Amino acid sequence: MKIFMKFVVLAFAYLCAAMAFAQGSGHLELTTVVQKEQISVDDDGKQQKELVQAATVLPGDSVIYTITFRNVSQESAENVTITNPVPVNLTYESGSAFGPGTVIEFSVDGGKYYSVASELTVTENGEVRAATADDYTHIRWIMQNDLAAGAQGVARFRARLN
Amino acid sequence: MTVATIARASGICRSRFQIYVPILAVASLLLGNLASAAGTPAGTVIDNIAEVTFDLNGTTATQQSNVASITVEERIDVVVTLQSGQVLVAANDANRSLLFSVTNTGNGSETFSLAIDSILAGDDFDPVPAVPAIYFDTDLSGDFSAGDVAYDPGTNDPNMAADESVDILLVNDIPSTALNGQIGRSELSVAAGTGSGAPGDSFAGQGDGGVDAVLGSSGGLAVQFGEYLVSDVQMSIVKSVLVNDQFGNQDPIPGATLTYTATVEVTTGAATGAAFRDVVPTGTTYSANSILLNGGALSDAVDADLGELDTSGAPTVVVRLGDLSQADGIQTIIFQVTID
């Protein structure tokens, strides 16, 4: 009986795993968290910054978005590209986008056209000028290599609440 | 494999995302328009969804992340600025007003209480607050007048949306003992109804829509004084005009010459650095070198003599009368223009 129960439990576990794999196949797991820096003082009176979950913010506050992506399939994923809009009411902070093994591009037109920061322009009153961080509407991270089965990557940026 | 993993990949979850996205897009449009100088409105919820596209086994797929949300807290801030500059008064004047502008520089709506203090350091006399002493400049005249509504603490405390301003008058009497040249200060202080104190102090659930309210750099309190300057100088200015047309008549037709005569007299006290300024009327052209002071001609150029035509803005006749007292008697200024 005990052995049978063990078997049932084990079978259920396998089933769960199989279901997860079935769901996961053809998928990447993608999670985003938003955090802010909090300055705390340790016992020695030394200040240190730590990232804490940002549930609430005030105008002028900076928040950090971290996007984690993981290949939960059993195949290698190619052409992996992460896209994130600069959230409404926030302004992207220049130079803050980060993503190991990725080329980072920006859009100033709601995600229709992307380019690296140095080549992006804005047409204003008929005049073409270099785009600035204030102009960015979207950010994307293009992975340079394939994402192997089970591998994960991270993309991050910082923005300030208007 | 955890159950959570299964749930995240389940169809129920995915369909919720699909519903969520269009709602988010509409909210974004609305909120974008609400952004103001005071910052993103308190209570705004900002959602973020990342997206990944990839090729797996030759098939391109797209996947969305969870929703990461932040809620905007209310920042309480207020600024008071003096609008009226130094107000010239005489001893014994009643109901003289100072004009202030109060602006809610926070990102939520807030009620403020107002207070006056006329016993301040750094001045020569204490103005005496009228009863009541604080008024809304209801008719926007910039001065205390019959249509202005009195402030009644706790009853009509101004409630202002983010970025909103209200004009406030402090009304004081000038004591009989105030002497010429003396200054008296009166101060308006404005405190947020939610609370005031040190910047960063927080009031749980007290913000718009139940978010926390946090004191900004003002600490929820703004204080500004204005000044009354006792000036016993009283002047009388009388201006008249004479029309002479080119046909020997007195018709104000194009080409007719208008001769303006202004008489200036100090009736009480002594003025220092008095200057007469009169903008050349629209639709007329100043007649060159026509300024006369007490019968003597003054050039139009900015030079050593007392008169000039100031063309830095609208053409203006300027006669610098300098120090002037009753003993100097009537000063007569004449200049001419022609009708265009």
Tab-separated table of N, CA and C in Angstrom, chain B residues 18-155:
chain	number	residue	atom	x	y	z
B	18	GLN	N	-4.398	38.687	-22.394
B	18	GLN	CA	-4.968	39.214	-23.639
B	18	GLN	C	-6.035	40.262	-23.351
B	19	ILE	N	-6.794	40.051	-22.266
B	19	ILE	CA	-7.815	41.045	-21.901
B	19	ILE	C	-7.140	42.284	-21.348
B	20	TYR	N	-6.100	42.039	-20.592
B	20	TYR	CA	-5.451	43.129	-19.870
B	20	TYR	C	-4.831	44.171	-20.799
B	21	VAL	N	-4.219	43.673	-21.868
B	21	VAL	CA	-3.432	44.565	-22.710
B	21	VAL	C	-4.224	45.724	-23.310
B	22	PRO	N	-5.411	45.465	-23.928
B	22	PRO	CA	-6.163	46.601	-24.473
B	22	PRO	C	-6.574	47.604	-23.405
B	23	ILE	N	-6.953	47.119	-22.217
B	23	ILE	CA	-7.342	48.021	-21.120
B	23	ILE	C	-6.174	48.934	-20.781
B	24	LEU	N	-5.017	48.325	-20.740
B	24	LEU	CA	-3.801	49.065	-20.408
B	24	LEU	C	-3.551	50.169	-21.420
B	25	ALA	N	-3.762	49.846	-22.692
B	25	ALA	CA	-3.509	50.818	-23.752
B	25	ALA	C	-4.413	52.034	-23.591
B	26	VAL	N	-5.688	51.810	-23.263
B	26	VAL	CA	-6.628	52.923	-23.079
B	26	VAL	C	-6.207	53.757	-21.877
B	27	ALA	N	-5.881	53.074	-20.789
B	27	ALA	CA	-5.469	53.780	-19.566
B	27	ALA	C	-4.253	54.643	-19.854
B	28	SER	N	-3.345	54.127	-20.661
B	28	SER	CA	-2.125	54.857	-20.975
B	28	SER	C	-2.451	56.172	-21.664
B	29	LEU	N	-3.366	56.121	-22.609
B	29	LEU	CA	-3.731	57.330	-23.342
B	29	LEU	C	-4.300	58.381	-22.405
B	30	LEU	N	-5.200	57.953	-21.520
B	30	LEU	CA	-5.830	58.892	-20.598
B	30	LEU	C	-4.819	59.505	-19.650
B	31	LEU	N	-3.988	58.658	-19.087
B	31	LEU	CA	-3.041	59.133	-18.086
B	31	LEU	C	-2.004	60.056	-18.708
B	32	GLY	N	-1.647	59.764	-19.959
B	32	GLY	CA	-0.664	60.598	-20.632
B	32	GLY	C	-1.104	62.046	-20.671
B	33	ASN	N	-2.396	62.256	-20.835
B	33	ASN	CA	-2.902	63.624	-20.921
B	33	ASN	C	-2.964	64.315	-19.563
B	34	LEU	N	-2.980	63.516	-18.513
B	34	LEU	CA	-3.136	64.097	-17.179
B	34	LEU	C	-1.809	64.564	-16.577
B	35	ALA	N	-0.703	64.120	-17.173
B	35	ALA	CA	0.603	64.474	-16.609
B	35	ALA	C	0.723	65.990	-16.513
B	36	SER	N	1.252	66.474	-15.412
B	36	SER	CA	1.299	67.911	-15.196
B	36	SER	C	2.627	68.294	-14.583
B	37	ALA	N	2.778	69.599	-14.394
B	37	ALA	CA	4.021	70.112	-13.816
B	37	ALA	C	4.239	69.556	-12.412
B	38	ALA	N	3.139	69.287	-11.705
B	38	ALA	CA	3.258	68.784	-10.336
B	38	ALA	C	3.644	67.312	-10.307
B	39	GLY	N	3.705	66.699	-11.476
B	39	GLY	CA	4.080	65.289	-11.530
B	39	GLY	C	2.884	64.407	-11.796
B	40	THR	N	3.161	63.147	-11.952
B	40	THR	CA	2.112	62.170	-12.236
B	40	THR	C	1.083	62.186	-11.096
B	41	PRO	N	-0.210	62.244	-11.441
B	41	PRO	CA	-1.230	62.352	-10.385
B	41	PRO	C	-1.167	61.221	-9.362
B	42	ALA	N	-1.394	61.579	-8.114
B	42	ALA	CA	-1.444	60.597	-7.038
B	42	ALA	C	-2.514	59.565	-7.347
B	43	GLY	N	-2.245	58.329	-7.027
B	43	GLY	CA	-3.207	57.260	-7.238
B	43	GLY	C	-3.077	56.567	-8.583
B	44	THR	N	-2.271	57.158	-9.496
B	44	THR	CA	-2.073	56.537	-10.808
B	44	THR	C	-1.383	55.180	-10.633
B	45	VAL	N	-1.907	54.171	-11.317
B	45	VAL	CA	-1.269	52.847	-11.307
B	45	VAL	C	-0.538	52.678	-12.633
B	46	ILE	N	0.741	52.377	-12.543
B	46	ILE	CA	1.554	52.220	-13.747
B	46	ILE	C	1.948	50.755	-13.871
B	47	ASP	N	1.463	50.149	-14.946
B	47	ASP	CA	1.735	48.727	-15.173
B	47	ASP	C	2.829	48.552	-16.210
B	48	ASN	N	3.581	47.517	-16.058
B	48	ASN	CA	4.601	47.200	-17.056
B	48	ASN	C	4.501	45.731	-17.447
B	49	ILE	N	4.516	45.504	-18.760
B	49	ILE	CA	4.550	44.135	-19.291
B	49	ILE	C	5.675	44.071	-20.314
B	50	ALA	N	6.592	43.146	-20.115
B	50	ALA	CA	7.650	42.922	-21.098
B	50	ALA	C	7.193	41.847	-22.074
B	51	GLU	N	7.860	41.829	-23.222
B	51	GLU	CA	7.485	40.858	-24.245
B	51	GLU	C	8.755	40.240	-24.814
B	52	VAL	N	8.692	38.955	-25.120
B	52	VAL	CA	9.845	38.324	-25.755
B	52	VAL	C	9.374	37.663	-27.048
B	53	THR	N	10.140	37.838	-28.111
B	53	THR	CA	9.890	37.074	-29.339
B	53	THR	C	11.109	36.200	-29.592
B	54	PHE	N	10.869	35.034	-30.143
B	54	PHE	CA	11.964	34.087	-30.355
B	54	PHE	C	11.546	33.053	-31.395
B	55	ASP	N	12.540	32.385	-31.927
B	55	ASP	CA	12.288	31.285	-32.875
B	55	ASP	C	12.652	29.988	-32.191
B	56	LEU	N	11.730	29.053	-32.241
B	56	LEU	CA	11.982	27.742	-31.651
B	56	LEU	C	11.520	26.698	-32.669
B	57	ASN	N	12.421	25.840	-33.072
B	57	ASN	CA	12.101	24.819	-34.086
B	57	ASN	C	11.536	25.477	-35.342
B	58	GLY	N	12.089	26.634	-35.679
B	58	GLY	CA	11.678	27.288	-36.920
B	58	GLY	C	10.368	28.043	-36.831
B	59	THR	N	9.786	28.096	-35.625
B	59	THR	CA	8.522	28.817	-35.456
B	59	THR	C	8.767	30.053	-34.611
B	60	THR	N	8.250	31.185	-35.041
B	60	THR	CA	8.402	32.411	-34.266
B	60	THR	C	7.250	32.508	-33.272
B	61	ALA	N	7.580	32.776	-32.032
B	61	ALA	CA	6.552	32.895	-30.999
B	61	ALA	C	6.781	34.164	-30.191
B	62	THR	N	5.728	34.619	-29.543
B	62	THR	CA	5.792	35.806	-28.692
B	62	THR	C	5.203	35.461	-27.340
B	63	GLN	N	5.827	35.947	-26.319
B	63	GLN	CA	5.348	35.644	-24.972
B	63	GLN	C	5.384	36.920	-24.141
B	64	GLN	N	4.360	37.107	-23.321
B	64	GLN	CA	4.344	38.297	-22.466
B	64	GLN	C	4.657	37.925	-21.033
B	65	SER	N	5.159	38.886	-20.298
B	65	SER	CA	5.512	38.655	-18.900
B	65	SER	C	4.300	38.898	-18.006
B	66	ASN	N	4.506	38.703	-16.750
B	66	ASN	CA	3.535	39.132	-15.738
B	66	ASN	C	3.421	40.656	-15.782
B	67	VAL	N	2.487	41.212	-15.024
B	67	VAL	CA	2.331	42.660	-14.933
B	67	VAL	C	3.047	43.134	-13.677
B	68	ALA	N	3.985	44.050	-13.834
B	68	ALA	CA	4.653	44.650	-12.671
B	68	ALA	C	4.037	46.031	-12.465
B	69	SER	N	3.420	46.245	-11.324
B	69	SER	CA	2.683	47.496	-11.092
B	69	SER	C	3.312	48.341	-9.999
B	70	ILE	N	3.233	49.645	-10.207
B	70	ILE	CA	3.574	50.578	-9.132
B	70	ILE	C	2.437	51.581	-9.016
B	71	THR	N	2.208	52.054	-7.822
B	71	THR	CA	1.160	53.049	-7.575
B	71	THR	C	1.815	54.353	-7.140
B	72	VAL	N	1.338	55.446	-7.723
B	72	VAL	CA	1.932	56.755	-7.412
B	72	VAL	C	1.340	57.288	-6.116
B	73	GLU	N	2.203	57.578	-5.176
B	73	GLU	CA	1.763	58.150	-3.897
B	73	GLU	C	1.529	59.652	-4.056
B	74	GLU	N	0.875	60.225	-3.069
B	74	GLU	CA	0.653	61.677	-3.112
B	74	GLU	C	1.809	62.392	-2.440
B	75	ARG	N	2.350	63.376	-3.156
B	75	ARG	CA	3.362	64.237	-2.547
B	75	ARG	C	2.691	65.559	-2.223
B	76	ILE	N	2.803	65.970	-0.975
B	76	ILE	CA	2.183	67.227	-0.532
B	76	ILE	C	3.224	68.326	-0.595
B	77	ASP	N	2.940	69.345	-1.391
B	77	ASP	CA	3.847	70.493	-1.481
B	77	ASP	C	3.033	71.744	-1.763
B	78	VAL	N	3.514	72.858	-1.249
B	78	VAL	CA	2.800	74.124	-1.443
B	78	VAL	C	3.822	75.254	-1.541
B	79	VAL	N	3.493	76.234	-2.368
B	79	VAL	CA	4.365	77.394	-2.544
B	79	VAL	C	3.519	78.650	-2.404
B	80	VAL	N	4.037	79.642	-1.684
B	80	VAL	CA	3.379	80.946	-1.583
B	80	VAL	C	4.315	81.987	-2.174
B	81	THR	N	3.808	82.792	-3.091
B	81	THR	CA	4.619	83.887	-3.635
B	81	THR	C	3.893	85.207	-3.434
B	82	LEU	N	4.678	86.246	-3.194
B	82	LEU	CA	4.126	87.593	-3.044
B	82	LEU	C	3.926	88.169	-4.431
B	83	GLN	N	2.727	88.649	-4.689
B	83	GLN	CA	2.425	89.197	-6.013
B	83	GLN	C	2.467	90.721	-6.022
B	84	SER	N	2.251	91.337	-4.876
B	84	SER	CA	1.983	92.776	-4.897
B	84	SER	C	3.226	93.644	-4.765
B	85	GLY	N	4.385	93.075	-4.482
B	85	GLY	CA	5.555	93.925	-4.266
B	85	GLY	C	5.364	94.779	-3.026
B	86	GLN	N	6.218	95.797	-2.867
B	86	GLN	CA	6.098	96.664	-1.699
B	86	GLN	C	4.915	97.616	-1.915
B	87	VAL	N	4.010	97.624	-0.953
B	87	VAL	CA	2.797	98.441	-1.096
B	87	VAL	C	3.003	99.777	-0.375
B	88	LEU	N	2.808	100.871	-1.111
B	88	LEU	CA	2.957	102.201	-0.516
B	88	LEU	C	1.699	102.551	0.264
B	89	VAL	N	1.896	102.970	1.488
B	89	VAL	CA	0.758	103.307	2.349
B	89	VAL	C	1.052	104.613	3.081
B	90	ALA	N	0.021	105.140	3.748
B	90	ALA	CA	0.185	106.296	4.615
B	90	ALA	C	-0.255	105.891	6.016
B	91	ALA	N	0.296	106.563	7.012
B	91	ALA	CA	-0.138	106.309	8.381
B	91	ALA	C	-1.653	106.481	8.453
B	92	ASN	N	-2.297	105.605	9.265
B	92	ASN	CA	-3.754	105.668	9.458
B	92	ASN	C	-4.568	105.076	8.323
B	93	ASP	N	-3.908	104.572	7.277
B	93	ASP	CA	-4.666	103.929	6.190
B	93	ASP	C	-5.401	102.708	6.751
B	94	ALA	N	-6.602	102.458	6.247
B	94	ALA	CA	-7.361	101.281	6.669
B	94	ALA	C	-7.483	100.295	5.511
B	95	ASN	N	-7.538	99.003	5.849
B	95	ASN	CA	-7.793	97.937	4.869
B	95	ASN	C	-6.838	97.969	3.683
B	96	ARG	N	-5.556	98.034	3.984
B	96	ARG	CA	-4.567	97.967	2.894
B	96	ARG	C	-4.154	96.509	2.708
B	97	SER	N	-4.101	96.078	1.453
B	97	SER	CA	-3.895	94.646	1.201
B	97	SER	C	-2.558	94.312	0.548
B	98	LEU	N	-2.095	93.119	0.875
B	98	LEU	CA	-0.948	92.502	0.204
B	98	LEU	C	-1.495	91.304	-0.550
B	99	LEU	N	-1.037	91.124	-1.793
B	99	LEU	CA	-1.549	90.031	-2.626
B	99	LEU	C	-0.533	88.894	-2.695
B	100	PHE	N	-1.016	87.695	-2.404
B	100	PHE	CA	-0.178	86.488	-2.472
B	100	PHE	C	-0.830	85.474	-3.414
B	101	SER	N	-0.005	84.634	-3.972
B	101	SER	CA	-0.523	83.520	-4.764
B	101	SER	C	-0.098	82.222	-4.077
B	102	VAL	N	-1.076	81.352	-3.828
B	102	VAL	CA	-0.811	80.057	-3.189
B	102	VAL	C	-0.985	78.970	-4.252
B	103	THR	N	0.024	78.144	-4.449
B	103	THR	CA	-0.044	77.099	-5.474
B	103	THR	C	0.175	75.723	-4.851
B	104	ASN	N	-0.723	74.804	-5.179
B	104	ASN	CA	-0.557	73.406	-4.765
B	104	ASN	C	0.434	72.767	-5.728
B	105	THR	N	1.682	72.608	-5.304
B	105	THR	CA	2.707	72.041	-6.172
B	105	THR	C	2.856	70.538	-5.955
B	106	GLY	N	1.946	69.952	-5.194
B	106	GLY	CA	1.931	68.505	-5.025
B	106	GLY	C	1.268	67.836	-6.222
B	107	ASN	N	1.091	66.526	-6.145
B	107	ASN	CA	0.497	65.804	-7.269
B	107	ASN	C	-0.882	65.241	-6.939
B	108	GLY	N	-1.483	65.794	-5.897
B	108	GLY	CA	-2.835	65.375	-5.551
B	108	GLY	C	-3.635	66.576	-5.098
B	109	SER	N	-4.937	66.383	-4.871
B	109	SER	CA	-5.725	67.509	-4.376
B	109	SER	C	-5.537	67.590	-2.862
B	110	GLU	N	-5.544	68.804	-2.364
B	110	GLU	CA	-5.218	69.014	-0.959
B	110	GLU	C	-5.956	70.251	-0.452
B	111	THR	N	-6.337	70.202	0.821
B	111	THR	CA	-6.966	71.357	1.454
B	111	THR	C	-5.920	72.056	2.308
B	112	PHE	N	-5.916	73.373	2.250
B	112	PHE	CA	-4.895	74.130	2.990
B	112	PHE	C	-5.560	75.096	3.962
B	113	SER	N	-4.904	75.282	5.101
B	113	SER	CA	-5.371	76.295	6.050
B	113	SER	C	-4.442	77.504	5.948
B	114	LEU	N	-5.006	78.688	6.208
B	114	LEU	CA	-4.276	79.941	6.027
B	114	LEU	C	-4.182	80.668	7.362
B	115	ALA	N	-3.073	81.366	7.564
B	115	ALA	CA	-2.929	82.163	8.783
B	115	ALA	C	-2.120	83.413	8.496
B	116	ILE	N	-2.399	84.467	9.253
B	116	ILE	CA	-1.689	85.733	9.105
B	116	ILE	C	-0.880	85.999	10.362
B	117	ASP	N	0.287	86.614	10.163
B	117	ASP	CA	1.082	87.099	11.291
B	117	ASP	C	1.656	88.455	10.890
B	118	SER	N	1.309	89.486	11.647
B	118	SER	CA	1.806	90.824	11.318
B	118	SER	C	2.802	91.332	12.354
B	119	ILE	N	3.129	90.476	13.325
B	119	ILE	CA	4.127	90.873	14.331
B	119	ILE	C	5.410	90.136	14.011
B	120	LEU	N	6.220	90.749	13.148
B	120	LEU	CA	7.399	90.079	12.628
B	120	LEU	C	8.660	90.857	12.931
B	121	ALA	N	9.761	90.141	12.936
B	121	ALA	CA	11.064	90.797	13.100
B	121	ALA	C	11.487	91.396	11.763
B	122	GLY	N	12.405	92.326	11.824
B	122	GLY	CA	13.013	92.845	10.604
B	122	GLY	C	12.281	94.017	9.988
B	123	ASP	N	11.288	94.542	10.685
B	123	ASP	CA	10.594	95.717	10.135
B	123	ASP	C	10.534	96.831	11.174
B	124	ASP	N	9.876	97.942	10.813
B	124	ASP	CA	9.887	99.131	11.674
B	124	ASP	C	8.595	99.304	12.460
B	125	PHE	N	7.498	98.800	11.917
B	125	PHE	CA	6.231	98.915	12.656
B	125	PHE	C	5.402	97.669	12.379
B	126	ASP	N	4.411	97.411	13.214
B	126	ASP	CA	3.548	96.245	13.039
B	126	ASP	C	2.208	96.669	12.444
B	127	PRO	N	1.932	96.231	11.231
B	127	PRO	CA	0.597	96.485	10.678
B	127	PRO	C	-0.443	95.815	11.576
B	128	VAL	N	-1.662	96.320	11.572
B	128	VAL	CA	-2.711	95.770	12.439
B	128	VAL	C	-3.714	95.007	11.579
B	129	PRO	N	-3.761	93.666	11.731
B	129	PRO	CA	-4.680	92.893	10.886
B	129	PRO	C	-6.121	93.357	11.034
B	130	ALA	N	-6.793	93.510	9.895
B	130	ALA	CA	-8.217	93.841	9.908
B	130	ALA	C	-8.975	92.608	10.400
B	131	VAL	N	-10.239	92.752	10.692
B	131	VAL	CA	-11.052	91.619	11.158
B	131	VAL	C	-12.224	91.437	10.199
B	132	PRO	N	-12.275	90.358	9.424
B	132	PRO	CA	-11.210	89.375	9.234
B	132	PRO	C	-10.047	89.966	8.426
B	133	ALA	N	-8.937	89.254	8.422
B	133	ALA	CA	-7.729	89.789	7.799
B	133	ALA	C	-7.323	89.056	6.527
B	134	ILE	N	-7.917	87.867	6.307
B	134	ILE	CA	-7.533	87.083	5.130
B	134	ILE	C	-8.729	86.969	4.190
B	135	TYR	N	-8.513	87.316	2.946
B	135	TYR	CA	-9.573	87.275	1.942
B	135	TYR	C	-9.094	86.534	0.695
B	136	PHE	N	-10.050	85.923	0.019
B	136	PHE	CA	-9.770	85.436	-1.329
B	136	PHE	C	-9.936	86.627	-2.266
B	137	ASP	N	-9.022	86.750	-3.222
B	137	ASP	CA	-9.171	87.840	-4.193
B	137	ASP	C	-10.193	87.398	-5.233
B	138	THR	N	-11.442	87.302	-4.756
B	138	THR	CA	-12.519	86.694	-5.544
B	138	THR	C	-12.697	87.377	-6.896
B	139	ASP	N	-12.606	88.693	-6.929
B	139	ASP	CA	-12.834	89.410	-8.191
B	139	ASP	C	-11.534	89.591	-8.991
B	140	LEU	N	-10.459	88.985	-8.481
B	140	LEU	CA	-9.161	89.015	-9.163
B	140	LEU	C	-8.701	90.434	-9.490
B	141	SER	N	-9.081	91.384	-8.631
B	141	SER	CA	-8.676	92.769	-8.864
B	141	SER	C	-7.248	92.999	-8.407
B	142	GLY	N	-6.713	92.082	-7.605
B	142	GLY	CA	-5.360	92.251	-7.082
B	142	GLY	C	-5.330	93.130	-5.845
B	143	ASP	N	-6.499	93.611	-5.457
B	143	ASP	CA	-6.577	94.533	-4.331
B	143	ASP	C	-7.817	94.192	-3.508
B	144	PHE	N	-7.828	94.584	-2.255
B	144	PHE	CA	-8.991	94.323	-1.417
B	144	PHE	C	-10.156	95.159	-1.903
B	145	SER	N	-11.268	94.489	-2.222
B	145	SER	CA	-12.446	95.213	-2.710
B	145	SER	C	-13.712	94.513	-2.238
B	146	ALA	N	-14.830	95.158	-2.480
B	146	ALA	CA	-16.102	94.733	-1.891
B	146	ALA	C	-16.475	93.299	-2.243
B	147	GLY	N	-16.097	92.836	-3.438
B	147	GLY	CA	-16.520	91.503	-3.878
B	147	GLY	C	-15.701	90.364	-3.299
B	148	ASP	N	-14.636	90.671	-2.544
B	148	ASP	CA	-13.753	89.617	-2.055
B	148	ASP	C	-14.359	88.889	-0.860
B	149	VAL	N	-14.235	87.552	-0.872
B	149	VAL	CA	-14.829	86.713	0.181
B	149	VAL	C	-13.801	86.488	1.294
B	150	ALA	N	-14.248	86.668	2.518
B	150	ALA	CA	-13.359	86.479	3.667
B	150	ALA	C	-13.067	84.999	3.877
B	151	TYR	N	-11.858	84.711	4.313
B	151	TYR	CA	-11.479	83.338	4.660
B	151	TYR	C	-11.971	83.036	6.064
B	152	ASP	N	-12.658	81.897	6.174
B	152	ASP	CA	-13.192	81.494	7.468
B	152	ASP	C	-12.573	80.129	7.795
B	153	PRO	N	-11.605	80.090	8.706
B	153	PRO	CA	-10.868	78.839	8.954
B	153	PRO	C	-11.799	77.668	9.241
B	154	GLY	N	-11.539	76.548	8.578
B	154	GLY	CA	-12.334	75.349	8.797
B	154	GLY	C	-13.619	75.319	8.006
B	155	THR	N	-13.996	76.462	7.442
B	155	THR	CA	-15.245	76.539	6.689
B	155	THR	C	-14.992	76.595	5.184
